[in-house]
C-alpha cells in the first residue's frame, strides 16, 4: 500500500521559511566569525586539522593540498578553493596583523598576484597559533561537536587566549548582512583587555587610551581620530585612511614623491588601478607636473616613485593625489560577529567583554580538569607512600596470595581468606589495610625499582608538588581575582614575545585642499565616429586632416576646452560631457567610448544631435518626435550642471527623431512612413519650455508615423533621394502646420 501523503501548503510560506533557514545557516556556519575566537568555521577547521595532522611550528612543512583535502574530507564539505583561499589569507602578513599559518612558497603578494596552486605550496602552524589558539584542547576546555557526517569530532570554538577578532579583523558577506572589522595592534589590545579585567565598568573612551585605533599591516595614516570613539561605541562607521608620502631630491634639481605606505583598501589589484589613475591625471592634462611613474615595490615594502618637475607645488600635488586617487580612501567598519549563536553588531567594549567572559569559561574548565587529574595523582601517590612504609607486609601479602584479585581484596577491604602469612602479626596488620581501588591497582602495578631510596624520595617530592598544584588550582577556581591574574599573566607573556610597534599613525588631519590649475582656454574640435569613440584635437590638426575627419566622423563640433558637449538622444535625454574629460591629442588616436565619460548608454539610446553648450546659448532648437509632436526651445534652457536631464517630454511609445539647431533654416519638411510630405515655415512652430510635449506638426493616418525631417533655406535648392529618385524639397507645395500633407508618388 502506498504511504505517500500530499501536504498542501502556501508556496510563499514554504519559500520564506526555507530561505530564512538557508540564510541563518550561511550566516552562522560560513560567512561570519565567532566573537570568542574571531574565526570563521573554515579557518577554525583548517587550523584544527593542521593541529590534528601534527603540522606544528617546529615540524617540517606539509603540502597545502594535503591540508585542504584532509580539512574538506573531515570537517568542511565545501569547495577546495574556499579552504585554500582561507589558508592563503592566514599566511599573508600584508592582510593580517598576526598571520596564523607559516607559508612556504608563493602565497601571493600585496599587488594582487594570486598564490601558486595548492600542490606547489607548503604550510605549517605559526608558533603563536599553537600556543595561543590550539593549546589545552586536551583539557576539555571547549565543547566538541560531531562533524558533517558524524564520523569525527571538531571543536565548536578554539580556546583562543586573545581577542583575535580585534587583532586580525575579519571581512565577510553573508545573506543580508556583512562584516568588516579592521585589524588592531596586539600589544594595545592586550593592554585594553587587562584594563577591562581590572575595572569592568571602564568606558570605551578609557579603553581607547590603550587601543588608539586600527593598526593596519600596510601602515598608513588614519586622519579622523575624533570620529573613532563613535565607531568603537557603535561598531559602525568609516575610518579615513591616507598613504604615507615622502619627498626625495633627485638629480638635476628634480623632486621625487615616494609613496612608502598605502591605505589598507588599496592592497591587491587597486595598486595597479592607483598607478593608472596617476597616469590618467597626466594624460587628461589635470597636471603637467608628472615626468615619470615607477613601481619599485619589493619584498622589503611599498615604494611607488613619482618623478616631478622642479617647480612643482608638492603640497598641492599631494592633495591632488588624495582627492583624485585612492591614496586617500575609507575603510567601512561594521563589527558584526556571531555572539551566542546570533549575529550581532558589537562595539569595542562588547567584543573585549565577550572575549574575557570566554577566557574565564575556558580557564574554569581547564583548571577543573587539571584539579581532577592532580586529585587522582594525589590519591595514588598517598597510596604508594603508605605502601612503602609497610612494604614488607605488602610483599608478604603478594607472595601468599593465589591471584591478583585475592591480593587486591586484602589491600582494599582487609580480606585475608586464603592468603598465607609468615606471622600472626602480619595477619592482624593485613586486616587493617584500607587502600582505595586506584591505590591498590597502583601498588599491584608498581615495579621493584620504585623501592630504591632515591625513587621513594622523588615520590615524596612529587606528592608535595601535587599538593601545591591542588592548592593553587583550588585557589584559582574559588577566587575570581586569582583566575584573572593567571589570565593576565598569560596575556602579558604573549605580549612580551609577539607584540610589535604600531604601524598605522592616528591623527586628525585637515581635509586635502587642491587648487586645480585652470588650463589655458583654447578652441578645439570634438570628433566622434559612428562607433561612439570621441576625442578632441586642436583646430590646426583638424584643418590639416579635414577631408579624412569629415568622412570618418559622425559628429564634428567646435568647442572650448573648458566647456561642455551636449548630447541629445532619441529618448528625450540630454547628456553633458566636460570637454576636459575627453582625450586630447593626435588625429589618429582612437579616443574613448562616449559611454565612459557620460551617462549615455549605446545599448539603449541613439545620439541625434551634438552641440557645445556655448553654441546652444546662442540659438534655438527644434524637436520633432515620431508621433509628429514638435516645438522650439530656447537653447539657454539646456545650460545645466547635471550630467543628465530630460530635454523634452514624450508621450507613451513616442521617441524623438530629430533635434536641430536653428540657424539659417526657413522651412521644415516632414516625411511620413506612408509617403506623405508636409512643408511649412518654421515660424509656425511655437516656442515652448523643455518640459512641454509640444504641438502637432502633421496630421497622421491611424497607422502612420513620421520617418524623416528635413530643412530648407530660401534660394538654396535642397533635394533628397526618395524611392531611388531625386525629390526637390523646395518644389513641394508650401502648406500649414497640422496639415495632412501631400502624397508623393514618383
XYZ file of C-alpha atoms in Angstrom:
746
model
C 0.000 0.000 0.000
C 1.326 3.449 -0.955
C 2.025 5.598 2.154
C 2.571 8.804 0.123
C 0.849 11.835 1.648
C 0.341 15.168 -0.098
C 0.679 18.089 2.307
C -0.965 21.259 0.995
C 0.864 24.433 1.928
C 1.229 28.027 0.768
C 4.177 28.150 -1.627
C 5.299 31.618 -0.460
C 5.305 30.484 3.193
C 7.408 27.449 2.319
C 9.865 29.559 0.309
C 10.119 32.137 3.088
C 10.845 29.511 5.751
C 13.335 27.671 3.524
C 15.185 30.872 2.645
C 15.365 32.041 6.264
C 16.750 28.623 7.291
C 19.328 28.794 4.496
C 20.255 32.392 5.333
C 20.781 31.665 9.030
C 22.840 28.573 8.199
C 25.011 30.619 5.833
C 25.404 33.458 8.341
C 26.358 31.254 11.296
C 28.159 28.382 9.576
C 30.002 30.081 6.722
C 30.410 33.838 6.451
C 30.721 35.440 9.886
C 33.362 34.961 12.608
C 32.624 33.909 16.189
C 33.279 36.703 18.680
C 35.040 34.254 21.032
C 37.875 33.076 18.768
C 37.471 35.574 15.907
C 37.456 32.759 13.345
C 35.055 31.691 10.621
C 34.259 27.950 10.508
C 36.574 27.344 7.526
C 39.506 28.978 9.347
C 38.794 27.145 12.600
C 38.540 23.788 10.844
C 41.707 24.332 8.813
C 43.750 25.230 11.902
C 42.330 22.304 13.884
C 43.052 19.915 11.028
C 46.683 21.094 10.886
C 46.896 20.574 14.660
C 45.469 17.066 14.302
C 47.886 16.252 11.476
C 50.774 17.337 13.697
C 51.926 20.121 11.361
C 53.424 22.127 14.227
C 55.664 25.180 14.003
C 58.756 23.101 14.858
C 57.939 20.302 12.396
C 58.533 20.192 8.614
C 56.129 21.947 6.232
C 53.405 19.841 4.595
C 51.797 20.301 1.193
C 48.830 22.650 1.205
C 46.898 20.153 -0.932
C 47.164 17.590 1.904
C 45.830 20.107 4.435
C 42.997 21.238 2.144
C 41.987 17.693 1.227
C 42.016 16.495 4.823
C 40.015 19.514 6.010
C 37.450 19.050 3.239
C 37.082 15.328 3.852
C 36.799 15.546 7.628
C 35.287 18.884 8.595
C 34.425 21.312 5.770
C 32.418 19.702 2.958
C 32.631 22.668 0.584
C 34.830 23.628 -2.354
C 38.568 23.115 -2.014
C 39.158 26.627 -3.402
C 37.389 28.246 -0.451
C 39.511 26.247 2.030
C 42.752 27.027 0.197
C 41.813 30.717 -0.064
C 41.258 30.821 3.703
C 44.624 29.105 4.247
C 46.354 31.590 1.921
C 44.892 34.636 3.690
C 46.026 33.271 7.072
C 49.628 33.288 5.772
C 49.629 36.827 4.318
C 51.274 39.352 6.616
C 50.020 42.251 4.455
C 46.398 41.254 5.072
C 46.639 40.042 8.660
C 48.378 41.764 11.544
C 49.024 38.322 13.066
C 49.437 35.567 10.442
C 48.260 32.245 11.868
C 49.886 29.976 9.289
C 53.536 29.836 8.224
C 53.529 29.521 4.440
C 56.395 28.181 2.341
C 56.261 29.001 -1.360
C 54.330 31.540 -3.403
C 51.346 32.669 -1.350
C 50.651 35.798 -3.416
C 51.731 39.361 -2.835
C 50.421 42.783 -1.860
C 49.936 43.767 -5.522
C 47.195 41.187 -6.028
C 49.092 38.315 -7.625
C 47.437 35.081 -6.529
C 49.059 32.204 -4.678
C 50.500 29.246 -6.544
C 48.336 26.135 -6.838
C 47.962 24.180 -3.604
C 50.002 21.300 -4.987
C 53.064 23.560 -5.050
C 52.834 25.414 -1.736
C 53.508 24.122 1.777
C 52.423 25.284 5.214
C 52.612 24.706 8.942
C 51.235 26.386 12.057
C 52.793 29.551 13.421
C 54.195 29.298 16.943
C 51.631 31.763 18.358
C 48.785 29.781 16.745
C 49.916 26.669 18.549
C 50.454 28.435 21.861
C 47.513 30.853 21.939
C 44.894 29.247 19.681
C 45.209 25.463 19.982
C 46.778 24.861 23.393
C 44.798 22.998 26.089
C 42.424 21.285 23.635
C 43.200 18.068 25.569
C 41.922 19.607 28.823
C 38.186 19.696 27.975
C 38.242 23.499 27.659
C 35.725 23.685 24.782
C 32.850 21.558 23.550
C 33.459 19.123 20.713
C 30.647 18.583 18.216
C 30.110 15.930 15.519
C 31.343 16.800 12.031
C 29.010 16.836 8.997
C 28.764 13.032 8.721
C 29.253 12.297 12.440
C 32.415 10.300 11.851
C 34.728 12.819 13.568
C 34.582 15.366 16.359
C 35.575 19.012 15.908
C 35.789 21.909 18.392
C 32.786 24.251 18.354
C 35.246 27.070 19.060
C 39.003 27.214 19.580
C 40.285 28.143 23.077
C 41.942 31.337 21.803
C 43.622 33.349 24.548
C 43.419 36.676 22.659
C 40.635 38.849 21.199
C 41.576 37.601 17.729
C 38.509 39.320 16.247
C 40.150 42.668 17.011
C 43.779 41.708 16.374
C 43.280 40.159 12.931
C 39.977 41.734 11.972
C 37.621 39.995 9.591
C 35.635 40.516 6.432
C 32.735 38.514 5.072
C 29.498 38.843 3.140
C 26.559 36.819 4.426
C 22.897 36.925 3.380
C 21.549 40.406 4.022
C 24.499 41.397 6.206
C 28.261 41.824 6.059
C 31.149 42.207 8.467
C 34.232 44.380 8.056
C 36.455 44.615 11.117
C 39.866 46.324 10.882
C 42.987 44.709 12.403
C 44.458 46.163 15.614
C 47.781 46.149 17.433
C 48.296 43.007 19.556
C 50.043 44.809 22.415
C 47.398 47.549 22.602
C 44.530 45.047 22.587
C 46.122 43.003 25.386
C 46.565 46.186 27.458
C 42.882 47.028 26.883
C 41.811 43.519 27.957
C 43.836 43.799 31.150
C 42.356 47.230 31.846
C 38.838 45.809 31.418
C 39.617 42.881 33.740
C 40.758 45.319 36.419
C 37.648 47.505 36.021
C 34.609 46.068 34.243
C 32.899 49.482 34.365
C 35.604 51.059 32.215
C 34.233 53.221 29.380
C 35.004 52.908 25.682
C 36.780 56.264 25.844
C 39.061 54.928 28.597
C 39.690 51.708 26.650
C 40.837 53.872 23.743
C 43.721 55.086 25.877
C 45.110 51.636 25.108
C 43.565 50.834 21.689
C 44.341 54.050 19.808
C 42.572 52.866 16.669
C 43.040 50.355 13.849
C 46.586 49.179 13.128
C 46.765 48.056 9.515
C 49.635 45.811 8.390
C 50.163 48.208 5.466
C 50.682 51.153 7.833
C 49.225 54.391 6.507
C 47.657 57.282 8.385
C 44.186 57.375 9.949
C 43.088 61.015 9.611
C 39.768 61.139 11.500
C 40.841 60.381 15.064
C 37.917 62.336 16.563
C 35.380 60.037 14.856
C 36.915 56.808 16.175
C 35.181 56.975 19.586
C 31.720 56.819 17.994
C 32.870 53.997 15.695
C 34.133 51.940 18.653
C 30.989 52.628 20.702
C 28.544 51.662 17.942
C 30.657 49.206 15.951
C 29.809 51.056 12.717
C 31.449 53.936 10.865
C 34.080 54.983 8.355
C 37.807 55.161 9.028
C 39.535 57.609 6.677
C 42.992 56.494 5.564
C 45.886 58.052 3.691
C 49.075 56.590 2.328
C 52.439 57.786 3.620
C 54.275 60.162 1.289
C 57.921 61.259 1.388
C 59.816 63.770 -0.774
C 63.251 62.927 -2.127
C 65.588 65.136 -4.147
C 66.657 63.657 -7.465
C 69.337 64.566 -9.997
C 69.101 67.896 -11.781
C 67.108 69.528 -9.010
C 64.017 67.421 -9.746
C 61.819 66.062 -6.978
C 60.625 62.531 -6.356
C 57.400 61.935 -4.474
C 57.776 58.488 -2.893
C 54.770 56.570 -1.528
C 56.093 54.181 1.134
C 52.806 53.084 2.714
C 49.380 52.658 1.148
C 45.843 52.687 2.565
C 44.746 49.156 3.529
C 41.860 49.019 0.972
C 44.392 49.598 -1.833
C 46.096 46.202 -1.467
C 45.690 43.877 -4.420
C 44.591 44.997 -7.874
C 43.886 48.505 -6.592
C 47.640 49.280 -6.640
C 47.650 48.882 -10.440
C 44.463 50.973 -10.598
C 46.193 53.651 -8.496
C 49.132 53.768 -10.921
C 46.810 54.033 -13.926
C 44.836 56.811 -12.182
C 48.058 58.806 -11.696
C 48.944 58.283 -15.364
C 45.429 59.420 -16.344
C 45.928 62.694 -14.451
C 48.816 63.464 -16.759
C 47.100 62.201 -19.914
C 43.953 64.262 -19.301
C 46.053 67.380 -18.582
C 44.849 67.570 -14.965
C 48.511 68.125 -14.109
C 51.663 68.813 -16.076
C 53.978 68.127 -13.127
C 54.495 64.385 -13.673
C 57.601 63.303 -15.614
C 57.553 59.576 -14.845
C 55.942 56.958 -12.575
C 57.620 53.746 -11.432
C 56.578 50.995 -9.045
C 59.746 49.941 -7.197
C 57.926 47.864 -4.572
C 59.602 44.646 -3.398
C 59.527 42.186 -0.503
C 61.046 44.942 1.623
C 57.913 47.070 1.210
C 55.963 49.509 -0.919
C 57.884 52.094 -2.934
C 55.997 53.958 -5.668
C 58.085 56.786 -7.125
C 56.561 59.764 -8.984
C 59.198 61.911 -10.688
C 58.139 65.589 -10.718
C 59.261 68.829 -12.330
C 61.490 71.262 -10.437
C 58.839 73.902 -9.820
C 56.098 71.501 -8.624
C 53.998 72.652 -5.676
C 54.475 69.463 -3.635
C 51.684 70.137 -1.143
C 49.159 70.935 -3.861
C 50.247 67.898 -5.901
C 49.958 65.584 -2.875
C 46.490 66.965 -2.119
C 45.541 66.280 -5.739
C 46.542 62.625 -5.254
C 44.403 62.484 -2.101
C 41.435 63.951 -3.967
C 41.721 62.281 -7.355
C 43.130 58.833 -6.496
C 42.820 56.144 -3.824
C 45.826 57.463 -1.913
C 43.097 58.670 0.437
C 40.418 56.047 0.992
C 37.874 54.891 3.540
C 37.538 51.621 5.439
C 33.889 50.954 6.218
C 33.772 49.487 9.727
C 30.938 47.090 10.566
C 31.891 44.993 13.608
C 29.404 42.171 13.122
C 30.104 38.771 14.675
C 28.340 35.674 15.966
C 27.597 36.012 19.680
C 25.640 33.277 21.491
C 24.686 31.806 18.124
C 23.281 35.074 16.732
C 24.787 37.788 14.506
C 25.322 40.978 16.497
C 26.962 44.341 15.806
C 29.315 44.997 18.697
C 31.413 47.875 19.973
C 34.964 47.675 21.288
C 33.939 47.067 24.904
C 31.376 44.405 23.949
C 33.967 42.445 21.981
C 36.501 42.638 24.829
C 33.809 41.634 27.362
C 32.770 38.635 25.244
C 36.403 37.553 24.959
C 37.122 37.968 28.699
C 33.965 36.012 29.597
C 35.168 33.288 27.236
C 38.642 33.324 28.854
C 37.092 32.793 32.292
C 34.956 29.953 30.933
C 37.974 28.282 29.302
C 40.126 28.792 32.423
C 37.394 27.354 34.680
C 37.135 24.221 32.539
C 40.912 23.938 32.222
C 41.681 24.192 35.942
C 38.728 21.966 36.854
C 40.224 19.281 34.598
C 43.723 19.862 35.998
C 42.447 19.754 39.585
C 40.693 16.472 38.889
C 43.899 14.973 37.443
C 46.029 16.229 40.355
C 43.495 14.879 42.870
C 43.712 11.467 41.209
C 47.536 11.688 41.291
C 47.429 12.629 44.986
C 45.310 9.592 45.784
C 47.755 7.251 44.040
C 50.844 8.978 45.467
C 49.480 8.754 49.007
C 48.764 5.081 48.445
C 52.298 4.430 47.178
C 53.900 6.340 50.076
C 51.764 4.435 52.555
C 52.697 1.191 50.778
C 56.428 1.972 51.041
C 56.014 2.291 54.807
C 54.595 -1.254 55.037
C 56.344 -2.717 52.041
C 57.375 -5.912 53.859
C 53.732 -6.641 54.719
C 52.619 -5.987 51.139
C 55.322 -8.292 49.767
C 54.161 -10.958 52.220
C 50.542 -10.499 51.023
C 51.592 -10.727 47.379
C 53.675 -13.877 47.952
C 50.889 -15.501 49.962
C 48.034 -14.724 47.511
C 46.915 -17.090 44.822
C 45.876 -14.392 42.299
C 45.659 -10.641 41.771
C 42.050 -10.373 42.925
C 42.884 -12.053 46.283
C 45.762 -9.631 46.885
C 43.624 -6.639 45.834
C 40.764 -7.657 48.145
C 43.216 -7.757 51.048
C 44.667 -4.326 50.206
C 41.249 -2.670 49.798
C 38.996 -4.479 52.310
C 41.444 -6.277 54.627
C 40.231 -9.725 53.496
C 42.837 -12.370 54.350
C 40.962 -15.562 53.386
C 43.276 -17.946 51.526
C 46.410 -15.850 51.994
C 49.407 -17.464 53.694
C 51.241 -15.238 56.189
C 54.586 -15.839 57.859
C 53.482 -14.465 61.234
C 50.379 -13.762 63.254
C 51.303 -10.069 63.487
C 51.350 -9.756 59.701
C 47.935 -11.372 59.515
C 46.481 -8.873 62.028
C 48.075 -5.906 60.213
C 46.729 -7.123 56.868
C 43.137 -6.990 58.164
C 43.588 -3.311 58.945
C 44.616 -2.267 55.408
C 42.237 0.208 53.693
C 43.699 1.258 50.364
C 41.362 2.669 47.701
C 40.662 0.848 44.453
C 43.035 3.093 42.478
C 45.738 2.877 45.152
C 45.544 -0.895 45.198
C 45.903 -1.077 41.394
C 48.895 1.282 41.541
C 50.539 -0.842 44.237
C 49.982 -4.025 42.285
C 51.410 -2.369 39.135
C 54.407 -0.898 40.980
C 57.854 -2.049 39.822
C 60.558 -3.134 42.263
C 62.968 -0.323 41.332
C 60.475 2.122 42.883
C 61.649 0.807 46.274
C 65.076 2.383 45.806
C 65.632 5.143 48.349
C 66.024 7.906 45.766
C 62.839 6.803 43.996
C 60.915 6.971 47.273
C 62.344 10.440 47.888
C 61.294 11.510 44.372
C 57.807 10.157 45.078
C 57.551 12.251 48.229
C 58.741 15.368 46.364
C 56.252 14.678 43.581
C 53.497 14.379 46.156
C 54.447 17.727 47.649
C 54.340 19.272 44.172
C 50.943 17.721 43.564
C 49.630 19.152 46.827
C 50.957 22.583 45.858
C 49.214 22.301 42.480
C 45.942 21.274 44.108
C 46.141 24.216 46.469
C 46.870 26.556 43.524
C 44.095 25.181 41.308
C 41.553 25.340 44.136
C 42.571 28.929 44.783
C 42.182 29.819 41.066
C 38.768 28.155 40.884
C 37.451 29.635 44.115
C 38.692 33.219 43.687
C 37.948 35.271 40.571
C 40.910 37.563 41.311
C 43.303 34.609 41.203
C 41.883 33.374 37.897
C 42.032 36.910 36.447
C 45.676 37.178 37.456
C 46.502 33.874 35.752
C 44.781 35.053 32.542
C 46.578 38.415 32.691
C 49.936 36.706 33.240
C 49.386 34.580 30.129
C 48.410 37.679 28.136
C 51.497 39.524 29.336
C 53.730 36.607 28.292
C 52.150 36.600 24.809
C 52.563 40.372 24.552
C 56.219 40.167 25.585
C 57.007 37.626 22.869
C 54.785 38.687 19.976
C 53.901 42.382 20.317
C 55.345 44.776 17.746
C 55.312 48.559 17.377
C 52.246 50.228 15.871
C 52.403 50.679 12.090
C 49.423 52.968 11.441
C 49.596 56.587 12.595
C 46.430 58.001 14.206
C 45.796 61.736 13.887
C 43.334 64.452 12.963
C 44.318 65.826 9.565
C 42.843 68.738 7.692
C 40.883 67.932 4.576
C 43.039 67.977 1.487
C 42.553 71.230 -0.422
C 43.544 71.011 -4.045
C 43.594 74.074 -6.257
C 43.104 72.846 -9.777
C 45.114 74.867 -12.256
C 42.786 76.085 -14.946
C 44.069 75.157 -18.390
C 44.619 77.908 -20.889
C 41.354 78.327 -22.785
C 41.539 77.360 -26.442
C 39.260 76.301 -29.254
C 39.262 72.567 -30.033
C 37.336 70.272 -32.347
C 35.186 67.489 -30.907
C 35.200 64.352 -33.076
C 33.013 61.275 -32.583
C 32.939 58.373 -35.012
C 29.978 56.099 -35.769
C 31.192 53.593 -33.149
C 30.873 56.177 -30.367
C 34.603 56.838 -29.817
C 35.195 60.510 -29.006
C 38.237 62.779 -28.711
C 39.287 66.370 -29.207
C 42.019 67.815 -31.438
C 43.280 71.332 -31.930
C 41.927 73.352 -34.884
C 45.201 73.185 -36.827
C 45.210 69.373 -36.673
C 41.570 69.292 -37.816
C 42.152 71.640 -40.761
C 45.159 69.589 -41.838
C 43.054 66.372 -41.811
C 39.661 67.894 -42.625
C 38.745 65.626 -45.508
C 39.502 62.413 -43.627
C 37.895 63.759 -40.423
C 34.639 64.626 -42.216
C 34.433 61.147 -43.758
C 35.362 59.142 -40.646
C 33.345 61.009 -38.015
C 29.600 61.207 -37.452
C 29.696 64.347 -35.277
C 32.140 67.255 -35.562
C 31.697 70.210 -33.194
C 33.758 73.314 -32.468
C 34.030 73.961 -28.729
C 36.222 75.377 -25.952
C 38.476 73.016 -23.987
C 36.941 74.464 -20.793
C 33.345 73.957 -21.930
C 30.836 71.146 -22.237
C 29.475 68.984 -25.021
C 25.705 68.296 -25.101
C 24.335 65.007 -26.477
C 20.610 64.886 -27.401
C 19.175 61.359 -27.714
C 16.075 59.712 -29.153
C 14.757 59.009 -25.627
C 14.460 62.736 -24.914
C 17.573 62.850 -22.729
C 20.358 65.427 -22.663
C 23.769 64.106 -21.559
C 26.552 66.593 -20.858
C 30.269 65.832 -21.035
C 33.122 68.023 -19.846
C 35.479 68.595 -22.768
C 38.358 68.226 -20.287
C 37.219 64.626 -19.635
C 37.828 63.698 -23.264
C 41.289 62.668 -24.504
C 43.070 65.474 -26.350
C 45.813 64.636 -28.763
C 46.670 63.255 -32.149
C 44.220 62.870 -35.014
C 44.849 59.126 -35.305
C 44.293 58.441 -31.586
C 41.295 56.161 -31.100
C 39.633 58.238 -28.387
C 37.407 56.956 -25.609
C 33.874 55.474 -25.776
C 31.399 58.255 -25.049
C 29.682 55.835 -22.615
C 32.781 56.019 -20.369
C 32.602 59.784 -19.810
C 28.811 60.284 -19.730
C 25.593 58.584 -18.676
C 24.748 57.823 -22.310
C 24.067 54.133 -22.959
C 24.779 52.978 -26.502
C 22.744 49.834 -25.840
C 19.523 51.788 -25.221
C 19.885 55.212 -26.851
C 20.811 56.844 -30.142
C 22.517 60.236 -30.349
C 20.625 62.615 -32.677
C 22.467 65.891 -32.168
C 25.749 67.028 -30.623
C 26.486 70.672 -29.788
C 28.673 72.717 -27.486
C 26.850 74.316 -24.580
C 28.153 77.759 -25.525
C 26.635 77.331 -29.011
C 23.274 76.286 -27.579
C 23.101 79.504 -25.557
C 23.074 81.487 -28.833
C 20.378 79.622 -30.739
C 17.017 77.871 -30.559
C 16.486 74.128 -31.010
C 13.718 72.277 -32.869
C 12.447 68.923 -31.514
C 10.347 66.561 -33.659
C 9.004 63.187 -32.456
C 7.864 60.005 -34.185
C 4.211 60.847 -33.401
C 4.694 64.283 -35.053
C 4.881 66.348 -31.881
C 7.168 69.370 -32.248
C 8.352 72.517 -30.538
C 11.085 75.135 -30.499
C 13.077 75.561 -27.270
C 15.469 78.356 -26.312
C 18.952 76.785 -26.157
C 19.693 78.596 -22.900
C 17.362 76.154 -21.120
C 19.952 73.427 -21.636
C 22.706 75.253 -19.740
C 22.636 72.783 -16.828
C 25.165 71.415 -14.324
C 23.702 67.917 -14.122
C 25.216 65.153 -16.235
C 21.775 64.062 -17.456
C 18.427 65.876 -17.718
C 15.232 65.402 -19.723
C 15.497 67.557 -22.869
C 11.807 67.165 -23.738
C 8.635 65.474 -22.561
C 7.428 62.446 -24.524
C 4.089 60.654 -24.743
C 3.943 56.893 -24.230
C 5.581 54.903 -27.030
C 6.940 58.090 -28.613
C 10.562 58.990 -29.361
C 12.493 61.936 -30.713
C 13.578 61.557 -34.348
C 15.137 64.978 -34.962
C 16.920 67.622 -32.901
C 18.272 70.550 -34.932
C 19.839 73.907 -34.018
C 18.043 76.697 -35.867
C 20.381 78.985 -37.805
C 19.561 79.771 -41.453
C 16.771 77.239 -41.989
C 13.467 78.738 -43.171
C 11.144 75.811 -43.892
C 10.706 72.372 -42.362
C 9.662 69.254 -44.316
C 8.056 66.299 -42.538
C 8.007 62.889 -44.243
C 5.673 60.134 -43.003
C 6.068 56.390 -43.332
C 3.086 56.221 -45.727
C 4.785 58.710 -48.123
C 3.089 61.961 -47.130
C 5.212 65.133 -47.213
C 4.303 68.413 -45.499
C 6.370 71.600 -45.996
C 5.689 74.708 -43.942
C 7.552 77.705 -42.438
C 9.480 77.174 -39.199
C 7.804 80.295 -37.753
C 4.620 78.228 -37.352
C 6.283 76.056 -34.696
C 5.602 77.663 -31.302
C 8.360 78.151 -28.731
C 7.834 76.028 -25.610
C 9.675 75.090 -22.440
C 11.810 71.942 -22.461
C 9.287 70.257 -20.156
C 6.432 70.630 -22.694
C 5.288 67.926 -25.149
C 4.786 70.465 -27.940
C 2.212 70.753 -30.724
C 1.224 68.523 -33.619
C 3.226 69.128 -36.799
C 1.392 66.834 -39.215
C -1.913 65.004 -39.081
C -1.052 61.325 -39.477
C -3.101 58.349 -40.500
C -4.082 55.735 -37.931
C -1.038 53.537 -38.549
C 1.238 56.255 -39.907
C 4.241 57.874 -38.182
C 6.993 60.310 -39.075
C 10.006 58.788 -40.762
C 12.255 61.764 -41.522
C 12.599 65.525 -41.045
C 14.329 67.908 -43.492
C 15.064 71.643 -43.538
C 15.361 74.054 -46.471
C 16.781 77.530 -46.930
C 15.484 80.280 -49.207
C 17.099 80.393 -52.658
C 19.079 77.200 -51.997
C 17.889 74.075 -53.792
C 17.561 71.065 -51.433
C 16.892 67.606 -52.863
C 16.706 64.115 -51.346
C 16.699 60.599 -52.756
C 13.226 59.110 -52.365
C 12.363 55.669 -53.769
C 15.595 55.722 -55.838
C 14.715 59.078 -57.463
C 15.664 62.671 -56.680
C 12.947 64.699 -54.995
C 13.249 68.507 -54.774
C 12.043 69.615 -51.359
C 11.797 73.285 -52.464
C 9.328 72.199 -55.121
C 6.851 70.780 -52.592
C 3.703 72.830 -52.064
C 4.071 75.173 -49.052
C 1.385 74.243 -46.552
C 0.384 74.929 -42.975
C 1.416 73.182 -39.759
C -1.057 70.495 -38.664
C -1.944 69.700 -42.262
C -2.211 66.226 -43.728
C 0.475 66.869 -46.353
C 0.758 65.661 -49.929
C 1.177 62.035 -51.004
C 4.245 61.889 -53.202
C 4.234 59.325 -55.978
C 7.406 59.006 -58.014
